[in-house]
Amino acid sequence: MNDITRVYYPFRLRMGLENPLMTNLQLAIQFFLQLGIILIVCRIMGMIAARFGQPQVVAEMIAGVCMGPSLLGLFLPEWTEALFPKESMKVLFPVSQLGLALYMFIVGLEFRVDIVRKRFGSSVAVSLAGMAAPFVLGSMVGWFLHEHTALFPKATSLTNAMVFMGASMCITAFPMLARIIHFKGLAGTTMGTVAIGAGAIDDAAAWGMLAFVLASFNGDFSHALVSIGGGIGYVLLAHLVIRPLLSRYAVGMEARGKVSDGEFAFFLSLMCFGSWWTDYIELHAVFGAFVMGSAMPRGIVNRVIIERTQPLAVALILPLFFTFSGLNTRLGLLNTGYLWMLCGAVLIAAILGKGGACWAAARASGISNKEAMGIGVLMNARGLMELIIINIGLQKGIISAEIFAMLAIMAVITTLMASPIFERLVGTGTFKAEEVEPGKEI
């Protein structure tokens, strides 16, 4: 028994935390301990990552993996078991999903549909290329893994394996993409506009593919129709009905120059209902939160919501999602040279398919080579969205823990690459923001 176990085990025993069926009070005790440790570790990793020019989100991805079985659990398994007992995941998971939804709601609040419209053609071209090439390569990888290895669960069909791997390769780190564009002052530029538009289209398509896989896995394609149809209907409702009504409602707030606590709570409730609906139709809560955020009135409303929500969501709750993902990532399962070779093949297919194809499409649509390279680098990052999609795949039993580890490594490496390669190839400070006609900003 090591030092932490010798000290912490009697406390856990006294509080009843060793009981596999923990009470609500015991779960709360464990949760506060977990939260405190997670926040400290994420901030320490953030300070280290900042020295290498990496954003906090990247640090939290790495911190999550470090706190899981891949590092802490490998060398000090008693610590991992003491800090993250299985029963406590029932609390950690829903709170992490709340943090994720709030973060995507904020991204939606900052989304500029008006600017995307100005470069819609280029965004679509980059998006199509950024989906087609990685989907083909991902499908080929899925076919090989399904037919020539035992890595996919037996319940996963060849079609499910190919479509899931294709969707995993297609995904873009849309939240991180938005943060990098903001951080580097690219909002409103051709590069930032095309990248954010293409990223939004790519991720919507990837969720549609995931809906297909889930429906096929369950043996009922009516679920896919409900998911895709329900998602399209929700977008139309949010932008054709809710947005105009909220815009009229916001006139009074603009005149007063403030948003009351009740109004703030109302806007958050809309986010919750949107997240509930898209979770209910199996498109995931992040999609509903983002769409509802993009439908919020601009001006004082989105400024106040962001000011009140962002610090809590980003600093306190979102790190829980990365920790939850890290607890599911077991790099130790990749214990042979062959498995690491397969992991390398996944990584190469992801980089060539996404980054290369997006660069080529941007060039073909008339964008300069420097800006096209920037778009390719930004679109290649998988980050948060990749972790979401593979967590769903693991929870549903579509992929194994080994494939989860490979895709998690791909997500971390492609995200780590984005900022330094962007600086090396493109730099910052030389791109002019596009002007928007008065009254068109939303």
Short mmCIF file of C-alpha atoms in Angstrom, two decimals:
data_model
loop_
_atom_site.label_atom_id
_atom_site.label_comp_id
_atom_site.label_asym_id
_atom_site.label_seq_id
_atom_site.Cartn_x
_atom_site.Cartn_y
_atom_site.Cartn_z
CA MET A 1 0.00 0.00 0.00
CA ASN A 2 1.61 3.30 -1.10
CA ASP A 3 1.53 6.59 0.82
CA ILE A 4 -1.59 8.07 -0.76
CA THR A 5 -3.50 4.81 -0.36
CA ARG A 6 -2.39 4.53 3.29
CA VAL A 7 -3.67 8.04 4.02
CA TYR A 8 -6.68 8.21 1.70
CA TYR A 9 -8.10 4.68 2.05
CA PRO A 10 -9.18 5.04 5.73
CA PHE A 11 -10.90 8.31 4.82
CA ARG A 12 -12.73 6.64 1.93
CA LEU A 13 -13.66 3.70 4.15
CA ARG A 14 -14.94 6.01 6.90
CA MET A 15 -17.06 7.97 4.40
CA GLY A 16 -18.37 4.83 2.75
CA LEU A 17 -16.65 5.65 -0.55
CA GLU A 18 -15.37 2.08 -0.95
CA ASN A 19 -18.95 0.91 -1.29
CA PRO A 20 -19.60 0.28 -5.03
CA LEU A 21 -23.12 1.71 -4.56
CA MET A 22 -22.23 5.20 -3.34
CA THR A 23 -24.91 7.47 -1.90
CA ASN A 24 -25.60 10.93 -3.30
CA LEU A 25 -23.61 12.52 -0.46
CA GLN A 26 -20.65 10.21 -1.07
CA LEU A 27 -20.75 10.98 -4.81
CA ALA A 28 -20.75 14.71 -4.00
CA ILE A 29 -17.73 14.32 -1.72
CA GLN A 30 -15.84 12.45 -4.42
CA PHE A 31 -16.88 14.93 -7.11
CA PHE A 32 -15.51 17.99 -5.29
CA LEU A 33 -12.20 16.24 -4.73
CA GLN A 34 -12.03 15.26 -8.40
CA LEU A 35 -12.91 18.76 -9.57
CA GLY A 36 -10.24 20.41 -7.43
CA ILE A 37 -7.51 18.05 -8.65
CA ILE A 38 -8.64 18.32 -12.30
CA LEU A 39 -8.53 22.13 -12.22
CA ILE A 40 -5.05 22.22 -10.69
CA VAL A 41 -3.60 19.66 -13.13
CA CYS A 42 -5.18 21.39 -16.15
CA ARG A 43 -3.80 24.79 -15.12
CA ILE A 44 -0.31 23.40 -14.53
CA MET A 45 -0.40 21.75 -17.96
CA GLY A 46 -1.73 25.02 -19.39
CA MET A 47 1.27 26.97 -18.10
CA ILE A 48 3.62 24.40 -19.64
CA ALA A 49 1.72 24.36 -22.94
CA ALA A 50 1.71 28.16 -23.14
CA ARG A 51 5.52 28.15 -23.22
CA PHE A 52 5.26 26.15 -26.46
CA GLY A 53 2.59 28.38 -27.99
CA GLN A 54 -0.25 25.92 -27.37
CA PRO A 55 -3.74 27.02 -26.23
CA GLN A 56 -5.29 25.94 -22.92
CA VAL A 57 -7.64 23.50 -24.66
CA VAL A 58 -4.66 21.50 -25.95
CA ALA A 59 -3.22 21.41 -22.43
CA GLU A 60 -6.50 20.07 -21.06
CA MET A 61 -6.60 17.32 -23.70
CA ILE A 62 -3.12 16.19 -22.63
CA ALA A 63 -3.95 16.58 -18.92
CA GLY A 64 -6.98 14.32 -19.36
CA VAL A 65 -4.85 11.58 -20.90
CA CYS A 66 -2.21 11.99 -18.17
CA MET A 67 -4.78 11.56 -15.37
CA GLY A 68 -6.17 8.41 -16.95
CA PRO A 69 -4.81 4.87 -17.21
CA SER A 70 -2.26 5.89 -19.87
CA LEU A 71 0.03 7.64 -17.35
CA LEU A 72 -1.21 7.98 -13.77
CA GLY A 73 -3.03 4.65 -13.92
CA LEU A 74 0.00 2.97 -15.49
CA PHE A 75 2.46 3.91 -12.76
CA LEU A 76 0.11 4.53 -9.81
CA PRO A 77 -3.08 2.55 -10.44
CA GLU A 78 -4.14 2.91 -6.79
CA TRP A 79 -4.23 6.69 -7.22
CA THR A 80 -6.46 6.47 -10.27
CA GLU A 81 -8.78 4.02 -8.57
CA ALA A 82 -8.95 6.18 -5.45
CA LEU A 83 -9.61 9.42 -7.33
CA PHE A 84 -11.89 8.14 -10.08
CA PRO A 85 -13.89 5.12 -8.86
CA LYS A 86 -16.29 3.72 -11.43
CA GLU A 87 -19.43 4.81 -9.57
CA SER A 88 -18.32 8.46 -9.61
CA MET A 89 -18.44 8.51 -13.43
CA LYS A 90 -22.23 8.83 -13.11
CA VAL A 91 -21.65 12.37 -11.85
CA LEU A 92 -18.56 13.27 -13.86
CA PHE A 93 -20.12 12.42 -17.22
CA PRO A 94 -23.29 14.61 -17.13
CA VAL A 95 -21.42 17.59 -15.67
CA SER A 96 -18.77 17.25 -18.39
CA GLN A 97 -21.54 17.27 -21.00
CA LEU A 98 -22.89 20.50 -19.50
CA GLY A 99 -19.48 22.13 -19.83
CA LEU A 100 -19.26 20.96 -23.43
CA ALA A 101 -22.72 22.32 -24.28
CA LEU A 102 -21.99 25.69 -22.66
CA TYR A 103 -18.73 25.96 -24.59
CA MET A 104 -20.43 25.22 -27.92
CA PHE A 105 -23.19 27.69 -27.02
CA ILE A 106 -20.49 30.35 -26.65
CA VAL A 107 -18.94 29.36 -29.99
CA GLY A 108 -22.38 29.76 -31.56
CA LEU A 109 -22.76 33.19 -29.96
CA GLU A 110 -19.50 34.27 -31.60
CA PHE A 111 -20.31 32.71 -34.99
CA ARG A 112 -20.60 35.25 -37.84
CA VAL A 113 -23.09 33.92 -40.40
CA ASP A 114 -22.90 37.19 -42.33
CA ILE A 115 -19.21 36.75 -43.07
CA VAL A 116 -19.61 33.07 -43.95
CA ARG A 117 -22.16 34.06 -46.60
CA LYS A 118 -19.57 36.29 -48.29
CA ARG A 119 -17.24 33.33 -48.85
CA PHE A 120 -19.87 30.61 -49.05
CA GLY A 121 -18.57 29.19 -52.35
CA SER A 122 -15.01 28.78 -51.06
CA SER A 123 -16.29 27.40 -47.75
CA VAL A 124 -18.35 24.76 -49.55
CA ALA A 125 -15.44 23.82 -51.84
CA VAL A 126 -13.04 23.43 -48.91
CA SER A 127 -15.69 21.59 -46.91
CA LEU A 128 -16.46 19.09 -49.69
CA ALA A 129 -12.78 18.37 -50.25
CA GLY A 130 -12.21 18.21 -46.51
CA MET A 131 -14.92 15.58 -46.25
CA ALA A 132 -14.43 13.51 -49.40
CA ALA A 133 -10.69 12.82 -49.20
CA PRO A 134 -10.47 11.96 -45.47
CA PHE A 135 -13.70 9.96 -45.68
CA VAL A 136 -12.29 7.79 -48.47
CA LEU A 137 -8.99 7.28 -46.65
CA GLY A 138 -10.76 6.69 -43.33
CA SER A 139 -13.09 4.16 -44.93
CA MET A 140 -10.10 2.30 -46.35
CA VAL A 141 -8.51 2.22 -42.89
CA GLY A 142 -11.82 1.03 -41.41
CA TRP A 143 -12.07 -1.71 -44.05
CA PHE A 144 -8.54 -2.92 -43.29
CA LEU A 145 -9.02 -2.89 -39.51
CA HIS A 146 -12.34 -4.73 -39.81
CA GLU A 147 -11.25 -7.36 -42.32
CA HIS A 148 -7.63 -7.98 -41.29
CA THR A 149 -7.60 -7.41 -37.53
CA ALA A 150 -9.82 -8.21 -34.56
CA LEU A 151 -9.86 -4.63 -33.30
CA PHE A 152 -13.49 -3.85 -34.08
CA PRO A 153 -16.13 -5.45 -31.83
CA LYS A 154 -17.95 -8.38 -33.43
CA ALA A 155 -21.26 -6.49 -33.40
CA THR A 156 -19.79 -3.79 -35.68
CA SER A 157 -20.48 -4.50 -39.35
CA LEU A 158 -18.05 -3.66 -42.16
CA THR A 159 -20.28 -0.77 -43.27
CA ASN A 160 -20.44 0.62 -39.74
CA ALA A 161 -16.67 0.35 -39.37
CA MET A 162 -15.97 2.11 -42.67
CA VAL A 163 -18.49 4.92 -42.15
CA PHE A 164 -17.43 5.52 -38.54
CA MET A 165 -13.74 5.73 -39.43
CA GLY A 166 -14.58 7.97 -42.37
CA ALA A 167 -16.61 10.30 -40.16
CA SER A 168 -13.79 10.33 -37.57
CA MET A 169 -11.34 11.47 -40.25
CA CYS A 170 -13.77 14.13 -41.57
CA ILE A 171 -14.30 15.88 -38.27
CA THR A 172 -12.74 19.29 -37.59
CA ALA A 173 -11.97 20.78 -34.18
CA PHE A 174 -14.65 23.40 -34.73
CA PRO A 175 -14.57 24.94 -31.21
CA MET A 176 -10.78 25.03 -31.24
CA LEU A 177 -10.79 26.35 -34.80
CA ALA A 178 -12.94 29.25 -33.63
CA ARG A 179 -10.63 29.94 -30.67
CA ILE A 180 -7.45 29.84 -32.80
CA ILE A 181 -8.99 32.20 -35.36
CA HIS A 182 -9.96 34.60 -32.57
CA PHE A 183 -6.61 34.27 -30.76
CA LYS A 184 -4.60 34.98 -33.93
CA GLY A 185 -6.78 37.91 -35.00
CA LEU A 186 -8.12 36.15 -38.11
CA ALA A 187 -11.82 36.81 -37.48
CA GLY A 188 -13.32 38.38 -40.61
CA THR A 189 -10.34 37.55 -42.85
CA THR A 190 -10.68 35.35 -45.94
CA MET A 191 -8.73 32.61 -44.23
CA GLY A 192 -10.71 32.73 -41.00
CA THR A 193 -14.05 33.04 -42.80
CA VAL A 194 -13.50 30.11 -45.15
CA ALA A 195 -12.09 27.91 -42.38
CA ILE A 196 -14.93 28.58 -39.94
CA GLY A 197 -17.58 28.08 -42.63
CA ALA A 198 -16.03 24.86 -43.91
CA GLY A 199 -15.53 23.59 -40.36
CA ALA A 200 -19.20 24.12 -39.54
CA ILE A 201 -20.35 22.29 -42.70
CA ASP A 202 -17.87 19.44 -42.13
CA ASP A 203 -18.94 18.82 -38.57
CA ALA A 204 -22.65 18.89 -39.45
CA ALA A 205 -22.00 16.28 -42.15
CA ALA A 206 -19.91 14.17 -39.76
CA TRP A 207 -22.77 14.15 -37.24
CA GLY A 208 -25.08 13.01 -40.03
CA MET A 209 -22.70 10.12 -40.77
CA LEU A 210 -22.59 9.25 -37.08
CA ALA A 211 -26.40 9.21 -36.99
CA PHE A 212 -26.31 6.75 -39.90
CA VAL A 213 -23.82 4.52 -38.08
CA LEU A 214 -25.83 4.56 -34.84
CA ALA A 215 -29.04 3.76 -36.72
CA SER A 216 -27.38 0.96 -38.68
CA PHE A 217 -25.77 -0.40 -35.50
CA ASN A 218 -29.19 -0.50 -33.85
CA GLY A 219 -30.70 -2.14 -36.95
CA ASP A 220 -33.25 0.66 -37.46
CA PHE A 221 -32.62 3.25 -40.19
CA SER A 222 -35.69 5.19 -39.17
CA HIS A 223 -33.48 6.51 -36.34
CA ALA A 224 -31.13 8.04 -38.92
CA LEU A 225 -34.05 9.73 -40.67
CA VAL A 226 -35.30 11.05 -37.33
CA SER A 227 -31.82 12.31 -36.42
CA ILE A 228 -31.09 14.03 -39.72
CA GLY A 229 -34.65 15.28 -40.25
CA GLY A 230 -34.92 16.42 -36.65
CA GLY A 231 -31.59 18.22 -36.93
CA ILE A 232 -32.59 20.06 -40.11
CA GLY A 233 -35.96 20.97 -38.60
CA TYR A 234 -34.26 22.26 -35.47
CA VAL A 235 -31.91 24.51 -37.47
CA LEU A 236 -34.86 25.92 -39.43
CA LEU A 237 -36.87 26.49 -36.25
CA ALA A 238 -33.93 28.20 -34.53
CA HIS A 239 -33.15 30.58 -37.39
CA LEU A 240 -36.54 31.16 -38.97
CA VAL A 241 -38.71 31.34 -35.85
CA ILE A 242 -36.72 31.68 -32.63
CA ARG A 243 -34.11 34.12 -33.94
CA PRO A 244 -36.61 36.73 -35.30
CA LEU A 245 -38.68 36.53 -32.12
CA LEU A 246 -35.61 36.97 -29.92
CA SER A 247 -34.40 39.88 -32.06
CA ARG A 248 -37.64 41.74 -31.36
CA TYR A 249 -37.44 40.81 -27.70
CA ALA A 250 -33.87 42.13 -27.53
CA VAL A 251 -34.88 45.65 -28.61
CA GLY A 252 -36.01 46.43 -25.05
CA MET A 253 -32.74 45.13 -23.61
CA GLU A 254 -30.74 47.30 -26.02
CA ALA A 255 -32.81 50.33 -24.95
CA ARG A 256 -32.24 49.56 -21.25
CA GLY A 257 -28.59 48.72 -21.82
CA LYS A 258 -28.77 45.61 -19.65
CA VAL A 259 -29.88 41.97 -19.52
CA SER A 260 -31.72 41.00 -16.35
CA ASP A 261 -30.98 37.81 -14.43
CA GLY A 262 -34.34 36.40 -15.51
CA GLU A 263 -33.61 37.11 -19.17
CA PHE A 264 -30.17 35.57 -18.84
CA ALA A 265 -31.72 32.43 -17.31
CA PHE A 266 -34.26 32.32 -20.16
CA PHE A 267 -31.50 32.33 -22.79
CA LEU A 268 -29.68 29.55 -20.95
CA SER A 269 -32.90 27.54 -20.79
CA LEU A 270 -33.19 27.79 -24.59
CA MET A 271 -29.67 26.39 -24.83
CA CYS A 272 -30.67 23.52 -22.54
CA PHE A 273 -33.79 22.73 -24.57
CA GLY A 274 -31.77 22.79 -27.79
CA SER A 275 -29.14 20.48 -26.27
CA TRP A 276 -31.86 18.17 -24.96
CA TRP A 277 -33.52 17.90 -28.36
CA THR A 278 -30.40 17.11 -30.35
CA ASP A 279 -29.29 14.64 -27.67
CA TYR A 280 -32.74 13.06 -27.80
CA ILE A 281 -32.55 12.56 -31.58
CA GLU A 282 -28.95 11.27 -31.19
CA LEU A 283 -27.14 14.18 -32.83
CA HIS A 284 -25.45 15.09 -29.51
CA ALA A 285 -26.01 18.09 -27.27
CA VAL A 286 -23.15 20.12 -28.74
CA PHE A 287 -25.00 20.52 -32.04
CA GLY A 288 -28.11 21.88 -30.32
CA ALA A 289 -26.11 24.25 -28.14
CA PHE A 290 -24.13 25.65 -31.08
CA VAL A 291 -27.22 26.22 -33.25
CA MET A 292 -29.07 27.94 -30.41
CA GLY A 293 -26.05 30.15 -29.76
CA SER A 294 -25.91 31.16 -33.43
CA ALA A 295 -29.62 32.11 -33.23
CA MET A 296 -29.17 34.45 -30.25
CA PRO A 297 -29.53 38.22 -30.91
CA ARG A 298 -26.26 40.06 -31.46
CA GLY A 299 -25.41 43.19 -29.55
CA ILE A 300 -25.89 43.39 -25.82
CA VAL A 301 -27.46 39.91 -25.56
CA ASN A 302 -24.57 37.87 -26.92
CA ARG A 303 -21.99 40.11 -25.19
CA VAL A 304 -23.61 39.67 -21.77
CA ILE A 305 -24.14 35.91 -22.17
CA ILE A 306 -20.51 35.42 -23.20
CA GLU A 307 -19.20 37.61 -20.36
CA ARG A 308 -21.25 35.73 -17.76
CA THR A 309 -20.92 32.20 -19.14
CA GLN A 310 -17.45 31.87 -20.63
CA PRO A 311 -15.30 32.05 -17.46
CA LEU A 312 -17.38 29.45 -15.65
CA ALA A 313 -17.74 27.10 -18.62
CA VAL A 314 -14.14 27.24 -19.84
CA ALA A 315 -12.31 27.42 -16.53
CA LEU A 316 -14.49 25.25 -14.30
CA ILE A 317 -16.63 22.74 -16.21
CA LEU A 318 -15.08 22.04 -19.62
CA PRO A 319 -11.89 20.46 -18.18
CA LEU A 320 -14.10 17.67 -16.83
CA PHE A 321 -14.83 16.51 -20.38
CA PHE A 322 -11.14 16.15 -21.20
CA THR A 323 -10.59 14.22 -18.00
CA PHE A 324 -13.51 11.92 -18.75
CA SER A 325 -12.08 11.27 -22.24
CA GLY A 326 -8.62 10.70 -20.78
CA LEU A 327 -9.99 8.11 -18.38
CA ASN A 328 -11.23 6.17 -21.43
CA THR A 329 -7.89 6.44 -23.26
CA ARG A 330 -5.60 3.49 -22.57
CA LEU A 331 -2.43 3.86 -24.59
CA GLY A 332 -1.08 0.75 -22.89
CA LEU A 333 -3.39 -1.32 -25.08
CA LEU A 334 -1.20 -0.40 -28.05
CA ASN A 335 1.44 -2.82 -26.82
CA THR A 336 2.93 -4.13 -30.07
CA GLY A 337 4.85 -2.60 -32.92
CA TYR A 338 2.07 -3.65 -35.29
CA LEU A 339 -0.57 -1.73 -33.36
CA TRP A 340 1.62 1.37 -33.28
CA MET A 341 2.17 0.99 -37.02
CA LEU A 342 -1.61 0.95 -37.50
CA CYS A 343 -1.84 4.03 -35.28
CA GLY A 344 0.71 5.74 -37.52
CA ALA A 345 -1.32 4.81 -40.60
CA VAL A 346 -4.41 6.38 -39.04
CA LEU A 347 -2.46 9.56 -38.32
CA ILE A 348 -0.98 9.81 -41.84
CA ALA A 349 -4.37 9.21 -43.48
CA ALA A 350 -5.93 11.90 -41.28
CA ILE A 351 -3.27 14.52 -42.07
CA LEU A 352 -3.06 13.87 -45.82
CA GLY A 353 -6.80 13.54 -46.26
CA LYS A 354 -7.84 16.64 -44.34
CA GLY A 355 -4.98 19.12 -44.50
CA GLY A 356 -3.87 18.33 -48.04
CA ALA A 357 -7.35 18.24 -49.54
CA CYS A 358 -8.46 21.50 -47.88
CA TRP A 359 -5.31 23.28 -49.09
CA ALA A 360 -5.89 22.05 -52.67
CA ALA A 361 -9.58 23.05 -52.63
CA ALA A 362 -8.77 26.51 -51.26
CA ARG A 363 -6.22 27.05 -54.02
CA ALA A 364 -8.68 25.84 -56.66
CA SER A 365 -11.29 28.34 -55.43
CA GLY A 366 -8.92 31.28 -56.03
CA ILE A 367 -7.45 31.76 -52.55
CA SER A 368 -3.74 32.65 -52.31
CA ASN A 369 -1.26 29.90 -51.51
CA LYS A 370 -0.37 31.36 -48.11
CA GLU A 371 -3.98 31.62 -47.01
CA ALA A 372 -4.74 28.18 -48.48
CA MET A 373 -1.93 26.65 -46.41
CA GLY A 374 -3.36 28.34 -43.33
CA ILE A 375 -6.81 26.91 -44.07
CA GLY A 376 -5.36 23.43 -44.54
CA VAL A 377 -3.48 23.59 -41.24
CA LEU A 378 -6.47 24.92 -39.30
CA MET A 379 -8.90 22.39 -40.78
CA ASN A 380 -6.55 19.50 -40.00
CA ALA A 381 -6.90 19.91 -36.21
CA ARG A 382 -9.41 17.40 -34.75
CA GLY A 383 -9.31 18.31 -31.06
CA LEU A 384 -12.48 18.43 -29.00
CA MET A 385 -14.92 17.26 -31.68
CA GLU A 386 -12.89 14.12 -32.38
CA LEU A 387 -12.95 13.26 -28.69
CA ILE A 388 -16.72 13.69 -28.67
CA ILE A 389 -17.35 11.41 -31.64
CA ILE A 390 -15.01 8.64 -30.48
CA ASN A 391 -16.43 8.77 -26.95
CA ILE A 392 -19.86 8.14 -28.45
CA GLY A 393 -18.45 5.29 -30.54
CA LEU A 394 -16.86 3.70 -27.48
CA GLN A 395 -19.95 4.12 -25.30
CA LYS A 396 -22.17 2.56 -27.99
CA GLY A 397 -19.78 -0.36 -28.53
CA ILE A 398 -19.01 0.55 -32.16
CA ILE A 399 -15.24 0.74 -31.61
CA SER A 400 -12.87 -1.02 -29.24
CA ALA A 401 -10.66 0.60 -26.63
CA GLU A 402 -7.66 0.05 -28.93
CA ILE A 403 -9.22 1.97 -31.82
CA PHE A 404 -10.35 4.64 -29.35
CA ALA A 405 -6.70 5.03 -28.25
CA MET A 406 -5.50 5.33 -31.88
CA LEU A 407 -8.07 7.99 -32.71
CA ALA A 408 -7.39 9.84 -29.45
CA ILE A 409 -3.69 9.98 -30.33
CA MET A 410 -4.59 11.27 -33.78
CA ALA A 411 -6.81 13.95 -32.22
CA VAL A 412 -4.08 15.14 -29.85
CA ILE A 413 -1.25 15.15 -32.43
CA THR A 414 -3.22 16.90 -35.20
CA THR A 415 -4.30 19.52 -32.67
CA LEU A 416 -0.78 19.99 -31.31
CA MET A 417 0.46 20.47 -34.87
CA ALA A 418 -1.96 23.27 -35.74
CA SER A 419 -0.53 26.27 -33.92
CA PRO A 420 3.24 25.80 -34.48
CA ILE A 421 2.87 24.76 -38.15
CA PHE A 422 0.52 27.68 -38.76
CA GLU A 423 3.09 30.09 -37.32
CA ARG A 424 5.85 28.49 -39.37
CA LEU A 425 4.04 28.45 -42.71
CA VAL A 426 1.69 31.41 -42.45
CA GLY A 427 2.51 33.71 -39.54
CA THR A 428 0.01 36.33 -38.37
CA GLY A 429 -0.69 40.00 -38.63
CA THR A 430 -0.71 40.25 -42.45
CA PHE A 431 -4.34 39.50 -43.22
CA LYS A 432 -7.04 42.11 -43.59
CA ALA A 433 -10.53 41.55 -42.21
CA GLU A 434 -13.37 41.69 -44.70
CA GLU A 435 -15.84 44.50 -44.23
CA VAL A 436 -19.49 43.75 -43.59
CA GLU A 437 -22.29 45.92 -44.89
CA PRO A 438 -23.96 48.04 -42.18
CA GLY A 439 -26.92 46.24 -40.65
CA LYS A 440 -25.78 42.83 -41.92
CA GLU A 441 -23.90 41.71 -38.84
CA ILE A 442 -25.89 39.22 -36.83
#
